[in-house]
Every structure is written in structure tokens, then in C-alpha cells.
PDB file of N, CA and C in Angstrom:
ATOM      1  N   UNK A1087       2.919  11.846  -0.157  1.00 65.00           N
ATOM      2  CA  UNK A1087       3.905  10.901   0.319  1.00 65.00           C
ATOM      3  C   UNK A1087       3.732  10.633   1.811  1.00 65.00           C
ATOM      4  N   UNK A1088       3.588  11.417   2.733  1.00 82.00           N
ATOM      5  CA  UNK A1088       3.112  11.202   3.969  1.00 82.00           C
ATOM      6  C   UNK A1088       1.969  10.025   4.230  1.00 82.00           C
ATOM      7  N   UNK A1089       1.080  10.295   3.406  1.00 88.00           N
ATOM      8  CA  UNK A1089       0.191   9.161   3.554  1.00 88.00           C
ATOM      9  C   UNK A1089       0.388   8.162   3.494  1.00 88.00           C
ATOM     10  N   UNK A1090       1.392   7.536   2.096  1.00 92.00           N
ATOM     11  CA  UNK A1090       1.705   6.456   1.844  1.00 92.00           C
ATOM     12  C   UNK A1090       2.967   6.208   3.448  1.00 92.00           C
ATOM     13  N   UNK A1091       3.626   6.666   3.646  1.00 94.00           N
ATOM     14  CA  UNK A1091       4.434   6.479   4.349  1.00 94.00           C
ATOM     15  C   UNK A1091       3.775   5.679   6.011  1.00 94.00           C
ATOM     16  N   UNK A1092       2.980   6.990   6.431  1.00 95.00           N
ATOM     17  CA  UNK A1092       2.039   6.482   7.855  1.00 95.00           C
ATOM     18  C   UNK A1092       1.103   5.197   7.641  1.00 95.00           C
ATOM     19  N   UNK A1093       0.872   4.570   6.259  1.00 96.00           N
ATOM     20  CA  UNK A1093       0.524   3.396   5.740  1.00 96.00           C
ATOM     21  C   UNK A1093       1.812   2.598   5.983  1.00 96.00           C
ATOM     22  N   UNK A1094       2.179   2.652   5.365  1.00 97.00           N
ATOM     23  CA  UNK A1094       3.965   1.276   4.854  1.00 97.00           C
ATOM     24  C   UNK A1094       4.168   1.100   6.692  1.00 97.00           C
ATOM     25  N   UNK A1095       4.369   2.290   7.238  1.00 97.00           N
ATOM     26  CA  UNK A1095       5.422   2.386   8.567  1.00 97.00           C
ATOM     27  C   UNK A1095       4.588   1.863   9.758  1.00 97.00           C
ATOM     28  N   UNK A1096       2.725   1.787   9.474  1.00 97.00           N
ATOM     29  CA  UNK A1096       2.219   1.074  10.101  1.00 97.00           C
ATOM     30  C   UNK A1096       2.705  -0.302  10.531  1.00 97.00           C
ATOM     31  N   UNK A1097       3.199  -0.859   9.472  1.00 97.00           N
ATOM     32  CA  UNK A1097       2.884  -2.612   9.467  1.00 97.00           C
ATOM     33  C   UNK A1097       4.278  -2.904  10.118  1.00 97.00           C
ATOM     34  N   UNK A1098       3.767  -3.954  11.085  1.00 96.00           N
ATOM     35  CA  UNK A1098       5.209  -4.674  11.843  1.00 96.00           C
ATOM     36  C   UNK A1098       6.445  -4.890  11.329  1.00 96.00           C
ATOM     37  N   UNK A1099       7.278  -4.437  11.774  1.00 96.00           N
ATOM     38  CA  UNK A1099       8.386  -4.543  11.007  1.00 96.00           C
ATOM     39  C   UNK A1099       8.806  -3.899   9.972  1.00 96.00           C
ATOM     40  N   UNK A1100       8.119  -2.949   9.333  1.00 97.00           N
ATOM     41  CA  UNK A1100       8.471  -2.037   8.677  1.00 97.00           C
ATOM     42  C   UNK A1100       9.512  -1.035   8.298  1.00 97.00           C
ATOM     43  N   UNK A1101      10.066  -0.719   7.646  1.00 97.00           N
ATOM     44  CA  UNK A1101      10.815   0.585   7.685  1.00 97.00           C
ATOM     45  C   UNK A1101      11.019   1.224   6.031  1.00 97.00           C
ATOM     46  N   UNK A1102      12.190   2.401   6.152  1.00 97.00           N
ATOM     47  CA  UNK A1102      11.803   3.171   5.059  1.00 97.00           C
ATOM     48  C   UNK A1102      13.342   3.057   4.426  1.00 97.00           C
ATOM     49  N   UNK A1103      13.541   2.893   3.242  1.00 96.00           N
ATOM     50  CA  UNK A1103      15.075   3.089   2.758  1.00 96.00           C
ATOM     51  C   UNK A1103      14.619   3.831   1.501  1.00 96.00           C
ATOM     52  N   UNK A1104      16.074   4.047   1.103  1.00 94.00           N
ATOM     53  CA  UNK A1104      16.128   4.623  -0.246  1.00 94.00           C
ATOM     54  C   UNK A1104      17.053   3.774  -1.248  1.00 94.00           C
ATOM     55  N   UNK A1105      16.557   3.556  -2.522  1.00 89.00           N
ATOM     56  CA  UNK A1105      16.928   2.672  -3.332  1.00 89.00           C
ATOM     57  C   UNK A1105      16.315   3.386  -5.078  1.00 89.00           C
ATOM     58  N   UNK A1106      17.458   3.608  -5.348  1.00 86.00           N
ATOM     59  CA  UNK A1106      17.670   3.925  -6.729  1.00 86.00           C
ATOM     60  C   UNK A1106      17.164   5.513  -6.802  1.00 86.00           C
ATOM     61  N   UNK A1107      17.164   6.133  -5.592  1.00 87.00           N
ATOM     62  CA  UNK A1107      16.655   7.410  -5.400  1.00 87.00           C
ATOM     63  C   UNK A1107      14.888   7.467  -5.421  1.00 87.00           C
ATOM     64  N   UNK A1108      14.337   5.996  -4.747  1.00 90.00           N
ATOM     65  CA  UNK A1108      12.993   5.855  -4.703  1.00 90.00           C
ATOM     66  C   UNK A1108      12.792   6.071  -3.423  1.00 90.00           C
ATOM     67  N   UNK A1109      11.707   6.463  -2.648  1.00 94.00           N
ATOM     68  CA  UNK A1109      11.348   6.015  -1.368  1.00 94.00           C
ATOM     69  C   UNK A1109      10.661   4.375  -1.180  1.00 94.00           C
ATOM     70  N   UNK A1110      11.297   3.291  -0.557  1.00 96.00           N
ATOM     71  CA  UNK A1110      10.935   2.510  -0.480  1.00 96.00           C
ATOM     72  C   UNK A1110      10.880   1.958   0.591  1.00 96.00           C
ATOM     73  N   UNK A1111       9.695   0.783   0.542  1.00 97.00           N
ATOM     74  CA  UNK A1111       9.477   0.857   1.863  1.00 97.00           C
ATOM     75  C   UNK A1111       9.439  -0.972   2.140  1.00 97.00           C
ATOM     76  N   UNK A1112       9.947  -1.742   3.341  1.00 97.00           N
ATOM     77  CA  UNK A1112      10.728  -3.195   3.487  1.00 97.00           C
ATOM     78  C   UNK A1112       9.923  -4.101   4.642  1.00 97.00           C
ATOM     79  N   UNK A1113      10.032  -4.997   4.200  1.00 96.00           N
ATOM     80  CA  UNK A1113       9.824  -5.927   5.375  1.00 96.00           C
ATOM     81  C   UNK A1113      10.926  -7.019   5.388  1.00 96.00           C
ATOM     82  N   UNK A1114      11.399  -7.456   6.814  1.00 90.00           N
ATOM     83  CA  UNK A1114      12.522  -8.285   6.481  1.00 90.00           C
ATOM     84  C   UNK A1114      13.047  -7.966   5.210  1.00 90.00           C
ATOM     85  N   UNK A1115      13.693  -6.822   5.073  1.00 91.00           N
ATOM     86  CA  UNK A1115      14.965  -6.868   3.802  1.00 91.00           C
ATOM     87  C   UNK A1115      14.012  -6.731   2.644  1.00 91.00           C
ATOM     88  N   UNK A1116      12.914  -7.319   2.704  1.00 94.00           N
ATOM     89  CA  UNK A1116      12.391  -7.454   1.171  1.00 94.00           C
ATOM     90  C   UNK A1116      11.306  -6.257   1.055  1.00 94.00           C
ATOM     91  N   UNK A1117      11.171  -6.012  -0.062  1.00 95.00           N
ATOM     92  CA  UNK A1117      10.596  -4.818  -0.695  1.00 95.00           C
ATOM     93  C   UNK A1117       9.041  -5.060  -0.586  1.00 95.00           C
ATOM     94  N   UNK A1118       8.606  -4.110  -0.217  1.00 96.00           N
ATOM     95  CA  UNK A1118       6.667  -4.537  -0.569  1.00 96.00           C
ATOM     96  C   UNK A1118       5.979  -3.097  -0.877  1.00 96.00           C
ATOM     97  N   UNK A1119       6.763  -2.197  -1.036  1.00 97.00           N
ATOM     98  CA  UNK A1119       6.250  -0.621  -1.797  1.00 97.00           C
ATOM     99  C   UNK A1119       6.905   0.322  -2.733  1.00 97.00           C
ATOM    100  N   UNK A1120       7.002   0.672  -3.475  1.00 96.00           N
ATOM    101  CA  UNK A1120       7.738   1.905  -3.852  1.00 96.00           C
ATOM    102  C   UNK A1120       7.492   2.683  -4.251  1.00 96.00           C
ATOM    103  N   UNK A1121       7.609   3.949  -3.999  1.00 94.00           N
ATOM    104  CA  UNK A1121       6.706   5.560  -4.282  1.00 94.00           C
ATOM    105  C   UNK A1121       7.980   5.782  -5.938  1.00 94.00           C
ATOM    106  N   UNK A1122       7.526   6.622  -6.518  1.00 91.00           N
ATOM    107  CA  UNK A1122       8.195   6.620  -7.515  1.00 91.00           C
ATOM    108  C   UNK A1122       7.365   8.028  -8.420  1.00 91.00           C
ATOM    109  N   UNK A1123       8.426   8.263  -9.454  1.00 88.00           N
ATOM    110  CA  UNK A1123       7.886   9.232 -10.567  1.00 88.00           C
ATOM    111  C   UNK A1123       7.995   7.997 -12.175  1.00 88.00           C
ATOM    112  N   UNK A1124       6.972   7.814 -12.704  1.00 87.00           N
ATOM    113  CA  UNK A1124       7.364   6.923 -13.624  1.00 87.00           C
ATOM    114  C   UNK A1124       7.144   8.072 -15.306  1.00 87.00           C
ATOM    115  N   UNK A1125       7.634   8.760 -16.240  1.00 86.00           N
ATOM    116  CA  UNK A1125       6.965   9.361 -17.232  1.00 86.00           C
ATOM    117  C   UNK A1125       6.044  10.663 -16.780  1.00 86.00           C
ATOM    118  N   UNK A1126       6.288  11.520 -15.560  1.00 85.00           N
ATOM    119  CA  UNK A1126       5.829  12.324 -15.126  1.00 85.00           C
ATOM    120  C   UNK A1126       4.935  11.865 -14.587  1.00 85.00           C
ATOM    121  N   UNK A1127       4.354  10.426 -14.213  1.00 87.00           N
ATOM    122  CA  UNK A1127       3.136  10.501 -13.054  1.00 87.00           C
ATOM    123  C   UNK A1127       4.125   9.938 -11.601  1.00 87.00           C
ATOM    124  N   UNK A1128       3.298  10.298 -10.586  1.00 89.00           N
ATOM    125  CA  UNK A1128       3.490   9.526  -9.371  1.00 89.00           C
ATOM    126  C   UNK A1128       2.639   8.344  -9.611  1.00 89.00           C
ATOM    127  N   UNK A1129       3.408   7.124  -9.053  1.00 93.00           N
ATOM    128  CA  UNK A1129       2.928   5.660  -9.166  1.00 93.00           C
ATOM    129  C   UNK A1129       3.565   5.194  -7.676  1.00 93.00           C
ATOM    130  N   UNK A1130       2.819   4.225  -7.473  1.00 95.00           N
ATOM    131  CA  UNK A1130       3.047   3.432  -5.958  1.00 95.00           C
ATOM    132  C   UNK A1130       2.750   2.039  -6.307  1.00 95.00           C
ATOM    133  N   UNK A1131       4.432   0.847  -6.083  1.00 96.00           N
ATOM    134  CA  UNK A1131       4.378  -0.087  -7.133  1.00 96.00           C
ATOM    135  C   UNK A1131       4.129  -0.642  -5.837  1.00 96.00           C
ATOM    136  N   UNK A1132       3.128  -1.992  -5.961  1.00 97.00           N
ATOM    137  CA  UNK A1132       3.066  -3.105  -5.219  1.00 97.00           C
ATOM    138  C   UNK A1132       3.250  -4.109  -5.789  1.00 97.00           C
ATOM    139  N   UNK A1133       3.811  -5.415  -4.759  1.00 96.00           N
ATOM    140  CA  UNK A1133       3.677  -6.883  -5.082  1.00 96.00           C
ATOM    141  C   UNK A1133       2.125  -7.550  -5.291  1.00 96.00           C
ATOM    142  N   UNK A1134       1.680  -7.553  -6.347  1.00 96.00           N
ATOM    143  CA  UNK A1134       0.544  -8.946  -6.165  1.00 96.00           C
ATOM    144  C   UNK A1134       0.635 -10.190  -6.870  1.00 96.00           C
ATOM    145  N   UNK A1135       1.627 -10.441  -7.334  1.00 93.00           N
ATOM    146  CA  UNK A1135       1.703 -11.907  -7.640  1.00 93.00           C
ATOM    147  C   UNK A1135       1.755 -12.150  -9.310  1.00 93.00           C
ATOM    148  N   UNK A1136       2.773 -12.992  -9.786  1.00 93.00           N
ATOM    149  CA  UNK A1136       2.384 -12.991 -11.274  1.00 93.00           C
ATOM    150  C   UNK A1136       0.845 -13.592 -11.639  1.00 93.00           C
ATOM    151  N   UNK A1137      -0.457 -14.446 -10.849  1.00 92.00           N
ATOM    152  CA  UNK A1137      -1.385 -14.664 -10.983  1.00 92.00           C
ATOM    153  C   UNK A1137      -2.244 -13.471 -11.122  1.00 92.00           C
ATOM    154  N   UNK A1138      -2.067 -12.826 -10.324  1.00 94.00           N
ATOM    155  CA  UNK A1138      -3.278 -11.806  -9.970  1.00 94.00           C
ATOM    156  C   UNK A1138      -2.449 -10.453 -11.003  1.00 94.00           C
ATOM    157  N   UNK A1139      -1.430 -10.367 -11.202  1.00 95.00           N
ATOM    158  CA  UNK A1139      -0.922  -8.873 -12.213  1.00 95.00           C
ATOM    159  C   UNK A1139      -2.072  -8.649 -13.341  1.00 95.00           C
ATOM    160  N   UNK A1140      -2.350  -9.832 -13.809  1.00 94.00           N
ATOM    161  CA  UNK A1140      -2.924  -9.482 -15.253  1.00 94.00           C
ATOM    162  C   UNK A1140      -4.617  -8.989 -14.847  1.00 94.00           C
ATOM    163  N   UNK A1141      -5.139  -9.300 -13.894  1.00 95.00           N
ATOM    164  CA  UNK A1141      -6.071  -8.443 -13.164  1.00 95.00           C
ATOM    165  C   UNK A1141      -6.092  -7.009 -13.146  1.00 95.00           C
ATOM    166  N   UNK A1142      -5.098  -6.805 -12.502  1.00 96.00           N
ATOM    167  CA  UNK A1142      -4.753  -5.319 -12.185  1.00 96.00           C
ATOM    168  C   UNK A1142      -4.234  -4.229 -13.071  1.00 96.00           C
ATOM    169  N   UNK A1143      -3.793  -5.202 -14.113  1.00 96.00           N
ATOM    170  CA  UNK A1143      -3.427  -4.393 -15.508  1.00 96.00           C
ATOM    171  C   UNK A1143      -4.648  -4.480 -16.255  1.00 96.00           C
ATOM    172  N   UNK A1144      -5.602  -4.954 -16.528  1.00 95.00           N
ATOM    173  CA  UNK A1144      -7.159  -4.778 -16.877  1.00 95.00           C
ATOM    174  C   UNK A1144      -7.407  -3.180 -16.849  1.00 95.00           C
ATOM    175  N   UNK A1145      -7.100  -3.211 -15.388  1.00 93.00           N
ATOM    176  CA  UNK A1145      -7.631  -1.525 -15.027  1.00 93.00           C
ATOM    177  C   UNK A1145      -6.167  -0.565 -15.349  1.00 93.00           C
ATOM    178  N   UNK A1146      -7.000   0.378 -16.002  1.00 91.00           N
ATOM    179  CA  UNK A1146      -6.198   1.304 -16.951  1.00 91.00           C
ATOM    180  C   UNK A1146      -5.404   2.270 -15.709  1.00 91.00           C
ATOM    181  N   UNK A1147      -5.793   2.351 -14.701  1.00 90.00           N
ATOM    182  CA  UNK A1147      -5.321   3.230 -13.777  1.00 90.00           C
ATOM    183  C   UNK A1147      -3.435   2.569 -13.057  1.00 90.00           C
ATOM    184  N   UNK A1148      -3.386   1.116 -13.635  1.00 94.00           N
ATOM    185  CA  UNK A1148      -2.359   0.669 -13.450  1.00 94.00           C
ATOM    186  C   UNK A1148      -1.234   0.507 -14.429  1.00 94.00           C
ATOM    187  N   UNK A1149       0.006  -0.165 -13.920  1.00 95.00           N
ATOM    188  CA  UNK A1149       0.820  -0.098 -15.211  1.00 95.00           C
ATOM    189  C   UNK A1149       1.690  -1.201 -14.757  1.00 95.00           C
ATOM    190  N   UNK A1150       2.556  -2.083 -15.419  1.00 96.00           N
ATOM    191  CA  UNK A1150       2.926  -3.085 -15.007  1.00 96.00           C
ATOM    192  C   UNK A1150       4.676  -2.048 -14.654  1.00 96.00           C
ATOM    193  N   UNK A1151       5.253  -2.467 -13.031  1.00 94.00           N
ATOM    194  CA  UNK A1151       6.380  -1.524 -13.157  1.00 94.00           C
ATOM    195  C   UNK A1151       7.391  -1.952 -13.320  1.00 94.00           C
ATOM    196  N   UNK A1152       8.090  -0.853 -13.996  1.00 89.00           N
ATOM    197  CA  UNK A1152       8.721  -1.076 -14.628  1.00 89.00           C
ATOM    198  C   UNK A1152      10.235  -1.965 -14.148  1.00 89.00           C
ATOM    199  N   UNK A1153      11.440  -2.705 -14.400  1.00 86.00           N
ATOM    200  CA  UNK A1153      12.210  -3.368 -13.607  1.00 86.00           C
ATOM    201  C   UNK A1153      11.586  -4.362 -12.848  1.00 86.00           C
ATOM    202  N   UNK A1154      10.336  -4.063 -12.222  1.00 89.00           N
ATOM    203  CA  UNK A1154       9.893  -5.332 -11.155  1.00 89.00           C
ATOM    204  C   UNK A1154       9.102  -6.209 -12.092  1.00 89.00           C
ATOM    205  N   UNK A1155       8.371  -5.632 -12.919  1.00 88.00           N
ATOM    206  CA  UNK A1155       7.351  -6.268 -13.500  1.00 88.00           C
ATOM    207  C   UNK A1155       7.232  -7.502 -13.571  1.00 88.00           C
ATOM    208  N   UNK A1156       8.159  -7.833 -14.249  1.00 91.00           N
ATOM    209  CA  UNK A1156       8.238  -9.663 -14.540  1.00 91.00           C
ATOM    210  C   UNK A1156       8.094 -10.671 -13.356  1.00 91.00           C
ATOM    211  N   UNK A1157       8.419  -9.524 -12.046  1.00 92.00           N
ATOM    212  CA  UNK A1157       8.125 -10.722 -10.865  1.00 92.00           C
ATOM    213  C   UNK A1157       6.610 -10.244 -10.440  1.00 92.00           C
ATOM    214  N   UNK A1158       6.070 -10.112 -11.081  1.00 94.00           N
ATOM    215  CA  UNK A1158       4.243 -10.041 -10.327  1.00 94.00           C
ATOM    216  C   UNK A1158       4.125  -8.510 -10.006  1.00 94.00           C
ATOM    217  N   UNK A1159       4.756  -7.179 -10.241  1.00 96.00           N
ATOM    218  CA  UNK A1159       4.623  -6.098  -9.464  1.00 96.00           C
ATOM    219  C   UNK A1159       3.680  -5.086 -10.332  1.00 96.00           C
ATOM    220  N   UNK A1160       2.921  -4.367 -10.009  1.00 97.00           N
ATOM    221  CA  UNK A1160       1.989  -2.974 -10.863  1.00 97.00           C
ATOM    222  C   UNK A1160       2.488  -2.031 -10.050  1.00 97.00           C
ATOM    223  N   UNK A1161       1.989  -0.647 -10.883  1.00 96.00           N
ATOM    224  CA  UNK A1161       2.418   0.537 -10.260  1.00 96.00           C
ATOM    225  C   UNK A1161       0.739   0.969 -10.184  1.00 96.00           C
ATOM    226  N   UNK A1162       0.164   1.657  -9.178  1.00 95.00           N
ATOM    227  CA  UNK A1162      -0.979   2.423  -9.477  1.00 95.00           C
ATOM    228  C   UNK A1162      -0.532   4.000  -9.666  1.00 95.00           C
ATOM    229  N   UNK A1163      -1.023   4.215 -10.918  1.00 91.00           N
ATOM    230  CA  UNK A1163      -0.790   5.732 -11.174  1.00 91.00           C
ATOM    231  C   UNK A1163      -1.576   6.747  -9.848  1.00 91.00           C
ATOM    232  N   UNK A1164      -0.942   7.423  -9.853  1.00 86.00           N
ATOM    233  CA  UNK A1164      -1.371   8.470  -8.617  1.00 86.00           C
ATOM    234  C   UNK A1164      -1.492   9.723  -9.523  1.00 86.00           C
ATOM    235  N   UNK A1165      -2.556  10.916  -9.126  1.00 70.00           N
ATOM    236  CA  UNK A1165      -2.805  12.097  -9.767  1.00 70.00           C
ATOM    237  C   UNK A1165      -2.640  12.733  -8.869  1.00 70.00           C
ATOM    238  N   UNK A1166      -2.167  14.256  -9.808  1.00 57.00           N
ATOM    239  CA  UNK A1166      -2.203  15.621  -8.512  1.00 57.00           C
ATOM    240  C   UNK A1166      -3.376  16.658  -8.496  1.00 57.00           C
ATOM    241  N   UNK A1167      -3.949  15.746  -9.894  1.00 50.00           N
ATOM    242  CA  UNK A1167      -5.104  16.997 -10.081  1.00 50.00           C
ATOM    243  C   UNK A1167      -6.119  16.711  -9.002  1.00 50.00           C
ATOM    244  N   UNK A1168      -6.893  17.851  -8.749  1.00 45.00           N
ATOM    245  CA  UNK A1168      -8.031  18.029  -7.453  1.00 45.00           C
ATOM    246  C   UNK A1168      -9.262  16.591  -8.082  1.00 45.00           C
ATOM    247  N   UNK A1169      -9.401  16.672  -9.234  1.00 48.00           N
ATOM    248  CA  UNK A1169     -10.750  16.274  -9.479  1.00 48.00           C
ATOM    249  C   UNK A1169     -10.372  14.638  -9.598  1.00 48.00           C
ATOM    250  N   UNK A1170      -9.186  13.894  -9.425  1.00 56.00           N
ATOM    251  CA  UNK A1170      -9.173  12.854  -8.738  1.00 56.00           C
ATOM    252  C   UNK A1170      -7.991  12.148  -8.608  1.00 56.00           C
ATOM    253  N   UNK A1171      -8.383  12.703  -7.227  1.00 68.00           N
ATOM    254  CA  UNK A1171      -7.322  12.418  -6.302  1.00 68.00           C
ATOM    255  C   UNK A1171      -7.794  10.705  -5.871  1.00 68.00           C
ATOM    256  N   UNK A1172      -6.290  10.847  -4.982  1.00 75.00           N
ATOM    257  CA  UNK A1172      -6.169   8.983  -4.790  1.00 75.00           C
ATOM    258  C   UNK A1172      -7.305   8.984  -3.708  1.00 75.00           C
ATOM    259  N   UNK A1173      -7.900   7.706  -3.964  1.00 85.00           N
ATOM    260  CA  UNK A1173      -8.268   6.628  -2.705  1.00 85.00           C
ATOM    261  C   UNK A1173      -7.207   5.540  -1.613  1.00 85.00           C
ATOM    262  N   UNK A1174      -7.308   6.930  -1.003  1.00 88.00           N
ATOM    263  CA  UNK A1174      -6.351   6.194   0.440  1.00 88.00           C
ATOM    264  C   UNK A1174      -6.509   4.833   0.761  1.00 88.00           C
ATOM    265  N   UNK A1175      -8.280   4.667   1.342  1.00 92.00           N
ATOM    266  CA  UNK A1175      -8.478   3.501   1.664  1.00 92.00           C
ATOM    267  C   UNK A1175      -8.083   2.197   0.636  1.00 92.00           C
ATOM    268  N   UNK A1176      -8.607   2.529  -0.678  1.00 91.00           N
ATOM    269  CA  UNK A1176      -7.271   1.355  -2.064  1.00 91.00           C
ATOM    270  C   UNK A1176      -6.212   1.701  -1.490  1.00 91.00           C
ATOM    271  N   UNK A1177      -5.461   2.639  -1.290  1.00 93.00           N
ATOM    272  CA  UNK A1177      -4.073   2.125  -1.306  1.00 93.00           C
ATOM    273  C   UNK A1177      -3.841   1.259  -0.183  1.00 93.00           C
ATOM    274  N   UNK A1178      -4.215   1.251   0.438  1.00 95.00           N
ATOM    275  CA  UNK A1178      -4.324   1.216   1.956  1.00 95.00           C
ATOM    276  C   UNK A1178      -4.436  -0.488   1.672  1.00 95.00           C
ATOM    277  N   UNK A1179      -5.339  -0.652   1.299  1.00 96.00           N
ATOM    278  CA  UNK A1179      -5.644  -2.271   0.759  1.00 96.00           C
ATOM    279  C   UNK A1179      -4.301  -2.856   0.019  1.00 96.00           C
ATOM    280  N   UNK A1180      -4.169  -2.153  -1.023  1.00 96.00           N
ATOM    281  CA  UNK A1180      -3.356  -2.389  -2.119  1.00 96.00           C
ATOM    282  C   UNK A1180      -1.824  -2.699  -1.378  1.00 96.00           C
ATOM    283  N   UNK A1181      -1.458  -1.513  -0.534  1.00 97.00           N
ATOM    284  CA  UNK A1181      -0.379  -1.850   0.501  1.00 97.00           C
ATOM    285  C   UNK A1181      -0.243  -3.186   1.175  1.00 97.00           C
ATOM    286  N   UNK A1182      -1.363  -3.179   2.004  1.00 97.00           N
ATOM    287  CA  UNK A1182      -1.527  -4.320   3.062  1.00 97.00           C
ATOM    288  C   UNK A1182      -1.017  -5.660   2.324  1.00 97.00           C
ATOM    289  N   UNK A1183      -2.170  -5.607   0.819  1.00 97.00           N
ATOM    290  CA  UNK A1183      -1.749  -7.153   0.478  1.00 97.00           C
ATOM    291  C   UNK A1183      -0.504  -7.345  -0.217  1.00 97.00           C
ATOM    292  N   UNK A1184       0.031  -6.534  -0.770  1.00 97.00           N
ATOM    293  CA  UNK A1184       1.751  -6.055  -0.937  1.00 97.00           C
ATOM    294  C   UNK A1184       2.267  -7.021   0.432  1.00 97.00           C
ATOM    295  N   UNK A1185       2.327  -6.336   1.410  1.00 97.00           N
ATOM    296  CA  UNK A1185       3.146  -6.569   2.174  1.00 97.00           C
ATOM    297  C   UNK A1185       3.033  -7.802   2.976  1.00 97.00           C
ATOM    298  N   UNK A1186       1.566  -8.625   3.164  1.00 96.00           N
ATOM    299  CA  UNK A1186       1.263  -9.667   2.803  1.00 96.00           C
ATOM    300  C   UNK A1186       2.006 -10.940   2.002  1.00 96.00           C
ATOM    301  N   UNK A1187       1.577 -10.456   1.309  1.00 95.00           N
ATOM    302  CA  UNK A1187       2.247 -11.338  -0.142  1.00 95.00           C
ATOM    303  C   UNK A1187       3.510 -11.332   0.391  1.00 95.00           C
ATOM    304  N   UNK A1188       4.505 -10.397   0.638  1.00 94.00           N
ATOM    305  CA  UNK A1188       5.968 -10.453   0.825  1.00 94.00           C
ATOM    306  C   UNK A1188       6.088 -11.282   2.098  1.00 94.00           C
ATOM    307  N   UNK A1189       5.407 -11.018   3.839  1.00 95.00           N
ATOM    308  CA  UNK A1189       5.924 -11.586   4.286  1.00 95.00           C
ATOM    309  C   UNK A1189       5.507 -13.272   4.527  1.00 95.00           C
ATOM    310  N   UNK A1190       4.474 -13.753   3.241  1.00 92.00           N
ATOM    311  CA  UNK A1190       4.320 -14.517   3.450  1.00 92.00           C
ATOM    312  C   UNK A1190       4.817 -15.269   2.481  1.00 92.00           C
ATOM    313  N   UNK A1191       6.024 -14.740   1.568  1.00 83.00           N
ATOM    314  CA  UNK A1191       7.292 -15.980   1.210  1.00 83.00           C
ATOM    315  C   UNK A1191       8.405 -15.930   1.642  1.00 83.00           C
ATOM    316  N   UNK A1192       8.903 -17.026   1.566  1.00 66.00           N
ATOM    317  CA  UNK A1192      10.129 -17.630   1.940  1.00 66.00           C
ATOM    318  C   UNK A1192      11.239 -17.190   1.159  1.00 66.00           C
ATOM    319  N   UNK A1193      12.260 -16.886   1.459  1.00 58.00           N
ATOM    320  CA  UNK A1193      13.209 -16.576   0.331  1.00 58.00           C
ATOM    321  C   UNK A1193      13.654 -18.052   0.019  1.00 58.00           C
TER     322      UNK A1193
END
């Protein structure tokens, strides 16, 4: 969680709330991360768009999440086992264009 966090808290304007007992993380008010337990895995849901979701659900390592789903959102499953562990630098990506995507609509 640290990691994801010194990621999210990077980006301008950033900050950290709690919502529905998630760690989540905002830009202007609006949501562009959420750390989560979904079915016993850790997942980290991002915005990419209802275009690009069905991409990202291709790859089995994702899951469409749950409540957000219908507006464009995946979760990437996260593992605790040693033999594979996350790729920071993906999330890292995966974040950015999250938060992207968010501050570049309009409410």
C-alpha cells in the first residue's frame, strides 16, 4: 500500500480519503484509484474508459470492478505471493492514465 500511495500522492492535486472503508485516492473531488480487497485478492481499480475496458479485461490479471464497472473502471489483481509480485512501473502507468483520464473530464 505504500507504494501505491507515494504513486496516487505524487500527482498534482492529489490526496487520500476513505470511502466505503477503501483507501482512495482523488483529484478535484473525483476518484482516479482505489486500493481494495475484492474475494480475498488485493486489486487496485482504475479509470480507463468504457472504450479501452474491454482491452484490459482480455488480460486475465484484471477484473471489471465491481460498483464502478459500468462506468469504464478494472481492478488489477495484486498478489502477495513472492513468485509474482506486482510491477510497480504498470501500476505506475496504469495510475497515471487513471488519473489522466479523470482530470481530463469535465463534470
Amino acid at each position: 500500500m505504500s507504494s501505491l500511495r507515494k504513486i496516487c500522492l505524487a500527482f498534482p492535486n492529489a490526496h487520500e480519503t476513505m470511502a466505503s472503508g477503501h483507501p482512495t485516492f482523488r483529484v478535484n473531488e473525483r476518484i482516479f484509484a482505489v486500493f481494495e480487497e475484492y474475494r480475498g485478492e488485493w486489486t487496485v481499480a482504475v479509470q480507463v474508459g468504457k472504450p479501452m475496458q474491454r482491452v484490459f479485461l482480455d488480460d486475465p490479471r484484471f477484473i471489471r470492478t465491481p460498483y464502478l464497472g459500468q462506468h469504464g473502471w478494472v481492478s488489477l489483481r495484486l498478489s502477495r505471493r513472492p513468485e509474482t509480485r506486482a510491477d510497480w512501473d504498470e501500476i505506475a502507468a496504469l495510475l497515471r492514465g487513471s488519473y489522466d483520464w479523470v482530470v481530463s473530464r469535465k463534470r
